[in-house]
Short mmCIF file of C-alpha atoms and ligand atoms in Angstrom, two decimals:
data_model
loop_
_atom_site.label_atom_id
_atom_site.label_comp_id
_atom_site.label_asym_id
_atom_site.label_seq_id
_atom_site.Cartn_x
_atom_site.Cartn_y
_atom_site.Cartn_z
CA UNK A 1 0.00 0.00 0.00
CA UNK A 2 0.96 3.68 -0.26
CA UNK A 3 1.65 5.52 2.99
CA UNK A 4 3.15 8.86 4.01
CA UNK A 5 6.20 8.21 6.16
CA UNK A 6 8.82 10.45 7.73
CA UNK A 7 12.35 9.74 6.44
CA UNK A 8 13.65 10.88 9.84
CA UNK A 9 12.90 13.52 12.45
CA UNK A 10 12.71 16.97 10.86
CA UNK A 11 10.63 19.54 9.00
CA UNK A 12 7.70 18.84 6.69
CA UNK A 13 10.17 17.98 3.87
CA UNK A 14 10.96 14.61 5.55
CA UNK A 15 7.44 13.37 4.69
CA UNK A 16 7.13 11.27 1.53
CA UNK A 17 4.56 8.88 0.13
CA UNK A 18 6.17 5.45 -0.39
CA UNK A 19 5.15 1.79 -0.80
CA UNK A 20 5.06 -0.12 2.50
CA UNK A 21 3.70 -3.58 3.45
CA UNK A 22 -0.04 -3.80 4.18
CA UNK A 23 -0.92 -4.04 7.88
CA UNK A 24 -2.10 -7.38 9.23
CA UNK A 25 -5.03 -7.60 11.64
CA UNK A 26 -5.32 -9.42 14.95
CA UNK A 27 -8.47 -11.32 16.03
CA UNK A 28 -10.00 -8.20 17.66
CA UNK A 29 -9.15 -5.83 14.82
CA UNK A 30 -10.68 -4.64 11.57
CA UNK A 31 -8.83 -3.72 8.37
CA UNK A 32 -10.04 -0.42 6.90
CA UNK A 33 -9.47 0.80 3.33
CA UNK A 34 -8.77 4.43 4.14
CA UNK A 35 -10.63 7.11 2.17
CA UNK A 36 -9.31 10.06 4.17
CA UNK A 37 -7.36 10.99 7.28
CA UNK A 38 -6.79 14.35 8.98
CA UNK A 39 -3.81 16.26 10.35
CA UNK A 40 -3.57 16.79 14.10
CA UNK A 41 -1.16 19.04 15.97
CA UNK A 42 0.38 15.92 17.57
CA UNK A 43 1.34 14.70 14.06
CA UNK A 44 3.74 17.63 13.75
CA UNK A 45 5.43 16.59 17.00
CA UNK A 46 5.65 12.95 15.89
CA UNK A 47 7.27 14.04 12.60
CA UNK A 48 9.83 16.07 14.62
CA UNK A 49 10.64 12.99 16.71
CA UNK A 50 9.07 14.29 19.95
CA UNK A 51 5.96 12.11 20.15
CA UNK A 52 6.70 8.45 19.42
CA UNK A 53 3.74 6.08 18.98
CA UNK A 54 2.70 4.09 22.07
CA UNK A 55 4.00 0.47 22.22
CA UNK A 56 2.36 -1.76 19.62
CA UNK A 57 0.97 1.14 17.53
CA UNK A 58 1.85 1.71 13.87
CA UNK A 59 4.96 3.85 13.21
CA UNK A 60 2.99 5.60 10.47
CA UNK A 61 1.56 8.98 11.53
CA UNK A 62 -2.22 9.52 11.62
CA UNK A 63 -4.66 9.50 14.54
CA UNK A 64 -7.96 9.18 12.67
CA UNK A 65 -9.49 8.04 9.40
CA UNK A 66 -12.62 7.29 7.45
CA UNK A 67 -13.05 4.46 4.99
CA UNK A 68 -14.57 1.07 4.22
CA UNK A 69 -14.16 -2.19 6.15
CA UNK A 70 -11.98 -4.56 4.06
CA UNK A 71 -11.55 -7.48 6.52
CA UNK A 72 -12.77 -8.42 9.99
CA UNK A 73 -10.82 -10.29 12.70
CA UNK A 74 -12.20 -13.64 13.89
CA UNK A 75 -13.40 -12.37 17.30
CA UNK A 76 -15.02 -9.16 15.93
CA UNK A 77 -18.80 -8.91 15.82
CA UNK A 78 -21.01 -6.06 14.66
CA UNK A 79 -18.89 -4.99 11.66
CA UNK A 80 -18.89 -6.46 8.14
CA UNK A 81 -16.84 -6.06 4.96
CA UNK A 82 -18.17 -3.05 3.03
CA UNK A 83 -19.34 -1.03 6.09
CA UNK A 84 -18.49 2.67 5.82
CA UNK A 85 -16.80 3.76 9.04
CA UNK A 86 -14.60 6.31 10.73
CA UNK A 87 -12.07 5.48 13.44
CA UNK A 88 -9.93 6.78 16.26
CA UNK A 89 -6.36 5.50 15.79
CA UNK A 90 -3.17 5.28 17.85
CA UNK A 91 -1.34 5.68 14.52
CA UNK A 92 -1.34 4.51 10.92
CA UNK A 93 -3.90 6.89 9.40
CA UNK A 94 -1.65 8.39 6.68
CA UNK A 95 -1.95 5.22 4.57
CA UNK A 96 -4.26 3.38 2.17
CA UNK A 97 -5.00 0.69 4.77
CA UNK A 98 -4.99 0.59 8.56
CA UNK A 99 -5.64 -2.04 11.26
CA UNK A 100 -8.06 -0.73 13.90
CA UNK A 101 -9.14 -2.25 17.26
CA UNK A 102 -12.84 -2.95 16.66
CA UNK A 103 -13.94 -0.79 19.61
CA UNK A 104 -12.41 2.28 17.97
CA UNK A 105 -14.57 2.00 14.85
CA UNK A 106 -17.64 4.22 14.61
CA UNK A 107 -20.36 4.47 11.98
CA UNK A 108 -20.14 7.65 9.89
CA UNK A 109 -21.69 10.61 11.72
CA UNK A 110 -25.27 11.06 10.41
CA UNK A 111 -25.45 13.11 7.20
CA UNK A 112 -21.67 13.43 6.69
CA UNK A 113 -19.88 12.24 3.56
CA UNK A 114 -17.02 9.73 3.78
CA UNK A 115 -14.19 12.28 3.37
CA UNK A 116 -15.52 14.88 5.85
CA UNK A 117 -16.06 12.11 8.42
CA UNK A 118 -12.25 11.75 8.70
CA UNK A 119 -12.14 15.16 10.41
CA UNK A 120 -14.32 14.12 13.34
CA UNK A 121 -13.02 11.14 15.42
CA UNK A 122 -9.99 12.71 17.15
CA UNK A 123 -11.64 16.03 18.03
CA UNK A 124 -14.98 14.48 19.02
CA UNK A 125 -13.30 11.87 21.27
CA UNK A 126 -10.87 14.39 22.82
CA UNK A 127 -13.50 17.00 23.54
CA UNK A 128 -16.20 14.61 24.74
CA UNK A 129 -13.83 12.67 27.02
CA UNK A 130 -12.25 15.77 28.54
CA UNK A 131 -14.97 18.39 28.71
CA UNK A 132 -17.84 16.03 29.56
CA UNK A 133 -16.52 12.68 30.92
CA UNK A 134 -13.59 14.20 32.91
CA UNK A 135 -14.62 17.80 33.67
CA UNK A 136 -18.36 17.09 33.80
CA UNK A 137 -19.49 20.34 32.14
CA UNK A 138 -23.13 21.01 32.99
CA UNK A 139 -25.81 23.17 31.32
CA UNK A 140 -25.59 26.78 32.52
CA UNK A 141 -21.90 26.54 33.51
CA UNK A 142 -19.22 28.83 32.07
CA UNK A 143 -16.51 27.20 29.96
CA UNK A 144 -13.34 28.80 28.57
CA UNK A 145 -11.98 27.16 25.40
CA UNK A 146 -8.43 28.17 24.55
CA UNK A 147 -7.58 28.09 20.84
CA UNK A 148 -11.26 28.26 19.91
CA UNK A 149 -10.66 28.36 16.13
CA UNK A 150 -8.49 25.21 15.94
CA UNK A 151 -9.62 21.65 15.31
CA UNK A 152 -10.24 20.93 18.98
CA UNK A 153 -11.54 24.43 19.71
CA UNK A 154 -14.19 24.57 16.98
CA UNK A 155 -15.55 21.25 18.25
CA UNK A 156 -15.41 22.22 21.93
CA UNK A 157 -17.30 25.48 21.36
CA UNK A 158 -20.10 23.77 19.46
CA UNK A 159 -20.49 20.83 21.87
CA UNK A 160 -20.44 23.05 24.96
CA UNK A 161 -22.99 25.45 23.43
CA UNK A 162 -25.15 22.48 22.39
CA UNK A 163 -25.51 21.31 26.00
CA UNK A 164 -26.44 24.81 27.16
CA UNK A 165 -23.12 26.00 28.64
CA UNK A 166 -21.96 29.63 28.31
CA UNK A 167 -18.88 29.56 26.10
CA UNK A 168 -15.87 31.90 26.11
CA UNK A 169 -13.04 31.33 23.63
CA UNK A 170 -9.57 32.69 22.92
CA UNK A 171 -8.30 33.17 19.35
CA UNK A 172 -5.50 35.07 17.64
CA UNK A 173 -7.21 37.05 14.83
CA UNK A 174 -10.50 38.92 14.32
CA UNK A 175 -11.60 36.42 11.64
CA UNK A 176 -10.94 33.51 13.99
CA UNK A 177 -12.85 35.22 16.80
CA UNK A 178 -15.76 35.82 14.41
CA UNK A 179 -15.78 32.09 13.62
CA UNK A 180 -15.83 31.27 17.35
CA UNK A 181 -18.88 33.52 17.77
CA UNK A 182 -20.61 31.97 14.79
CA UNK A 183 -20.06 28.54 16.39
CA UNK A 184 -21.64 29.59 19.69
CA UNK A 185 -19.08 31.48 21.80
CA UNK A 186 -20.80 34.28 23.72
CA UNK A 187 -17.47 35.95 24.56
CA UNK A 188 -14.27 35.93 22.50
CA UNK A 189 -10.84 36.99 23.69
CA UNK A 190 -7.83 38.23 21.73
CA UNK A 191 -5.11 36.21 23.48
CA UNK A 192 -2.41 38.44 21.97
CA UNK A 193 -3.77 41.74 23.35
CA UNK A 194 -6.18 40.96 26.19
CA UNK A 195 -5.74 39.47 29.65
CA UNK A 196 -8.10 36.49 29.51
CA UNK A 197 -8.36 36.35 33.32
CA UNK A 198 -9.83 39.86 33.41
CA UNK A 199 -12.21 39.19 30.53
CA UNK A 200 -13.44 35.95 32.11
CA UNK A 201 -14.03 37.67 35.46
CA UNK A 202 -15.92 40.56 33.84
CA UNK A 203 -17.97 38.32 31.56
CA UNK A 204 -19.04 36.07 34.44
CA UNK A 205 -19.65 38.84 37.04
CA UNK A 206 -16.66 37.62 39.06
CA UNK A 207 -17.73 33.95 39.04
CA UNK A 208 -14.92 32.65 36.82
CA UNK A 209 -14.79 29.66 34.46
CA UNK A 210 -16.28 26.41 35.77
CA UNK A 211 -14.33 24.47 33.14
CA UNK A 212 -11.25 25.47 31.13
CA UNK A 213 -10.05 23.40 28.16
CA UNK A 214 -6.37 24.31 27.80
CA UNK A 215 -3.93 23.67 24.96
CA UNK A 216 -1.07 25.78 26.35
CA UNK A 217 0.05 24.04 29.56
CA UNK A 218 2.86 25.71 31.53
CA UNK A 219 2.64 29.26 30.17
CA UNK A 220 -1.08 29.52 31.04
CA UNK A 221 -1.11 27.54 34.30
CA UNK A 222 -1.10 30.43 36.82
CA UNK A 223 -3.58 32.48 34.78
CA UNK A 224 -5.85 29.49 34.19
CA UNK A 225 -5.98 28.82 37.94
CA UNK A 226 -6.73 32.53 38.48
CA UNK A 227 -9.58 32.36 35.94
CA UNK A 228 -11.20 29.26 37.52
CA UNK A 229 -14.47 29.52 39.44
CA UNK A 230 -14.94 27.93 42.86
CA UNK A 231 -14.98 24.16 42.22
CA UNK A 232 -13.66 24.84 38.72
CA UNK A 233 -11.97 22.17 36.64
CA UNK A 234 -8.93 22.96 34.48
CA UNK A 235 -8.26 20.26 31.88
CA UNK A 236 -4.87 20.53 30.20
CA UNK A 237 -4.68 18.64 26.90
CA UNK A 238 -1.82 20.45 25.15
CA UNK A 239 1.59 21.82 26.07
CA UNK A 240 2.14 24.40 23.33
CA UNK A 241 3.40 26.73 26.10
CA UNK A 242 5.70 24.19 27.79
CA UNK A 243 5.47 21.32 30.25
CA UNK A 244 6.77 22.72 33.55
CA UNK A 245 4.91 25.57 35.21
CA UNK A 246 4.25 26.89 38.69
CA UNK A 247 1.03 25.82 40.37
CA UNK A 248 -0.27 27.98 43.26
CA UNK A 249 -1.79 25.24 45.41
CA UNK A 250 -3.09 27.85 47.86
CA UNK A 251 -5.18 29.48 45.13
CA UNK A 252 -6.39 26.09 43.93
CA UNK A 253 -7.21 24.94 47.46
CA UNK A 254 -9.24 28.07 48.25
CA UNK A 255 -11.28 27.43 45.13
CA UNK A 256 -11.53 23.68 45.79
CA UNK A 257 -10.36 23.48 42.18
CA UNK A 258 -8.99 20.63 40.09
CA UNK A 259 -6.17 20.52 37.55
CA UNK A 260 -6.27 17.46 35.31
CA UNK A 261 -3.99 16.61 32.38
CA UNK A 262 -4.86 13.84 29.95
CA UNK A 263 -3.65 12.28 26.70
CA UNK A 264 -6.02 10.24 24.56
CA UNK A 265 -3.51 8.40 22.40
CA UNK A 266 -1.81 6.37 25.15
CA UNK A 267 -5.04 5.28 26.86
CA UNK A 268 -5.83 1.53 26.87
CA UNK A 269 -7.92 0.16 24.00
CA UNK A 270 -10.86 -0.49 26.39
CA UNK A 271 -10.90 3.21 27.46
CA UNK A 272 -10.87 4.33 23.85
CA UNK A 273 -13.69 1.93 23.03
CA UNK A 274 -15.76 3.39 25.88
CA UNK A 275 -15.03 6.93 24.65
CA UNK A 276 -15.97 6.04 21.05
CA UNK A 277 -19.23 4.46 22.27
CA UNK A 278 -20.04 7.60 24.29
CA UNK A 279 -19.26 9.78 21.27
CA UNK A 280 -21.58 7.77 19.03
CA UNK A 281 -24.31 7.99 21.69
CA UNK A 282 -23.97 11.68 22.60
CA UNK A 283 -22.12 13.48 19.79
CA UNK A 284 -23.43 11.81 16.61
CA UNK A 285 -27.01 13.03 17.23
CA UNK A 286 -25.65 16.59 17.44
CA UNK A 287 -24.00 16.14 14.03
CA UNK A 288 -27.30 14.75 12.76
CA UNK A 289 -29.31 17.78 13.84
CA UNK A 290 -26.65 20.27 12.68
CA UNK A 291 -25.50 21.44 16.11
CA UNK A 292 -21.99 20.07 15.49
CA UNK A 293 -20.66 21.04 12.07
CA UNK A 294 -17.12 19.86 11.27
CA UNK A 295 -15.02 22.84 10.20
CA UNK A 296 -12.74 21.68 7.39
CA UNK A 297 -10.27 24.35 6.30
CA UNK A 298 -8.90 22.40 3.35
CA UNK A 299 -8.93 18.92 1.82
CA UNK A 300 -5.69 17.87 0.09
CA UNK A 301 -4.38 14.62 -1.47
CA UNK A 302 -2.03 12.52 0.68
CA UNK A 303 0.78 13.35 -1.81
CA UNK A 304 0.65 16.92 -0.46
CA UNK A 305 1.14 15.81 3.15
CA UNK A 306 4.21 18.06 3.57
CA UNK A 307 2.19 21.12 2.51
CA UNK A 308 -0.60 20.06 4.87
CA UNK A 309 1.91 20.02 7.76
CA UNK A 310 3.26 23.43 6.67
CA UNK A 311 -0.29 24.79 6.72
CA UNK A 312 -0.97 23.56 10.27
CA UNK A 313 2.42 24.81 11.41
CA UNK A 314 1.72 28.28 9.99
CA UNK A 315 -1.40 28.57 12.15
CA UNK A 316 -3.24 30.06 9.15
CA UNK A 317 -5.89 27.33 9.23
CA UNK A 318 -9.14 27.14 11.13
CA UNK A 319 -10.65 23.78 12.13
CA UNK A 320 -9.21 20.72 10.39
CA UNK A 321 -7.03 19.87 7.40
CA UNK A 322 -8.12 16.61 5.71
CA UNK A 323 -5.96 14.33 3.53
CA UNK A 324 -7.50 11.98 0.95
CA UNK A 325 -5.65 8.76 0.03
N1 LIG B 401 -4.30 15.43 25.14
C1 LIG B 401 -4.96 14.94 24.10
O1 LIG B 401 -5.47 13.84 24.14
C2 LIG B 401 -5.08 15.78 22.85
C3 LIG B 401 -5.81 15.32 21.76
C4 LIG B 401 -5.93 16.16 20.63
C5 LIG B 401 -5.31 17.41 20.65
N2 LIG B 401 -4.59 17.80 21.73
C6 LIG B 401 -3.93 19.12 21.78
O2 LIG B 401 -4.91 20.11 21.60
C7 LIG B 401 -4.31 21.26 21.01
C8 LIG B 401 -5.10 21.66 19.78
O3 LIG B 401 -4.95 20.64 18.80
P1 LIG B 401 -5.51 20.85 17.32
O4 LIG B 401 -5.26 19.60 16.57
O5 LIG B 401 -6.87 21.42 17.41
O6 LIG B 401 -4.47 21.94 16.77
P2 LIG B 401 -4.69 23.27 15.94
O7 LIG B 401 -5.88 23.18 15.06
O8 LIG B 401 -3.38 23.57 15.29
O9 LIG B 401 -4.98 24.36 17.05
C9 LIG B 401 -3.95 24.96 17.79
C10 LIG B 401 -4.58 26.13 18.50
O10 LIG B 401 -3.63 26.72 19.39
C11 LIG B 401 -4.02 28.07 19.50
N3 LIG B 401 -3.01 28.90 20.14
C12 LIG B 401 -1.74 29.14 19.75
N4 LIG B 401 -1.16 29.99 20.64
C13 LIG B 401 -2.08 30.28 21.58
C14 LIG B 401 -2.09 31.09 22.75
N5 LIG B 401 -1.00 31.77 23.15
N6 LIG B 401 -3.23 31.14 23.48
C15 LIG B 401 -4.32 30.45 23.12
N7 LIG B 401 -4.37 29.67 22.03
C16 LIG B 401 -3.27 29.58 21.27
C17 LIG B 401 -4.29 28.47 18.07
O11 LIG B 401 -5.06 29.65 18.08
P3 LIG B 401 -5.04 30.70 16.84
O12 LIG B 401 -5.14 29.87 15.59
O13 LIG B 401 -6.22 31.55 17.10
O14 LIG B 401 -3.73 31.44 16.92
C18 LIG B 401 -5.05 27.24 17.58
O15 LIG B 401 -6.44 27.39 17.78
C19 LIG B 401 -2.87 20.87 20.69
O16 LIG B 401 -2.04 21.36 21.71
C20 LIG B 401 -2.91 19.36 20.69
O17 LIG B 401 -1.67 18.78 20.97
C21 LIG B 401 -4.47 17.01 22.82
#
């Protein structure tokens, strides 16, 4: 099969499409003929050599895909050759074929075409598991989404608004903030010019954010804790601002707050299966009724994978960049 592989750690130029052996499936896995995959921020780190795949996962980059079931392992039930699916992957998406643990397969979201469906698994599973399963966002609560115009952010805003939360979002340009508002953010914040702690306090009459979804890590840690409401939950999912920060436990303790950091990719297969099942139950209906609309910035052929990485690295995109095989 054809697959995009990195010739070594480095810039986008190390990515090339080459012939590699087809994957083989285990008894609990399904072979998928990939129609499309999508680029995630973590892919850039893996290409640079900073984010190796978890043990047992494919060395090929790619955390999600859509496609058609080509073969089914002997212990798999519920899926058949020819089914159109999308999947959450630990790796292997940038290829014509991928082996997927059966629990990480999902039917296509209602009403979405095969290619667009590739943009949904990673963001839907990350946002649902963190904002709802971990942080327990409730209707009427205030949530701050950092990086509101990115792949994760555009999904988080829409899902939080759909359950009746009040959404605030940070973004770097006026056009990106306008998109956040269109998707349901009641308050948008220019993270380059404004102090988000002040804006959050003003917008919530001093209450603060009940939940914060954070992609920055260390550089935002003190300010995120300052922006939290009493009994607020800060969920760190990205470390674009570094890994080691200072945590004021006194401030956290007074607020009875929680700081949680999670990674989806390294979770056990059973956890991922439970998350995928929850996403199909809770998120797919919101796609069906139009409350969650995947934001696809651009769809490109897999041969242009290096340009797709350059685009994500530039930060000029909104939402997702999709690659077709
Ligand atoms: N832990 C997990 O399981 C998990 C899973 C998936 C993703 N993630 C993480 O989630 C983050 C988003 O991923 P993605 O795929 O959605 O990437 P993406 O589309 O490239 O989004 C990156 C976002 O970072 C924002 N950003 C950059 N500097 C910022 C700052 N100083 N303050 C606030 N926002 C800033 C950008 O905002 P502008 O474009 O407005 O500048 C953009 O929205 C990444 O850190 C990724 O590693 C974690």
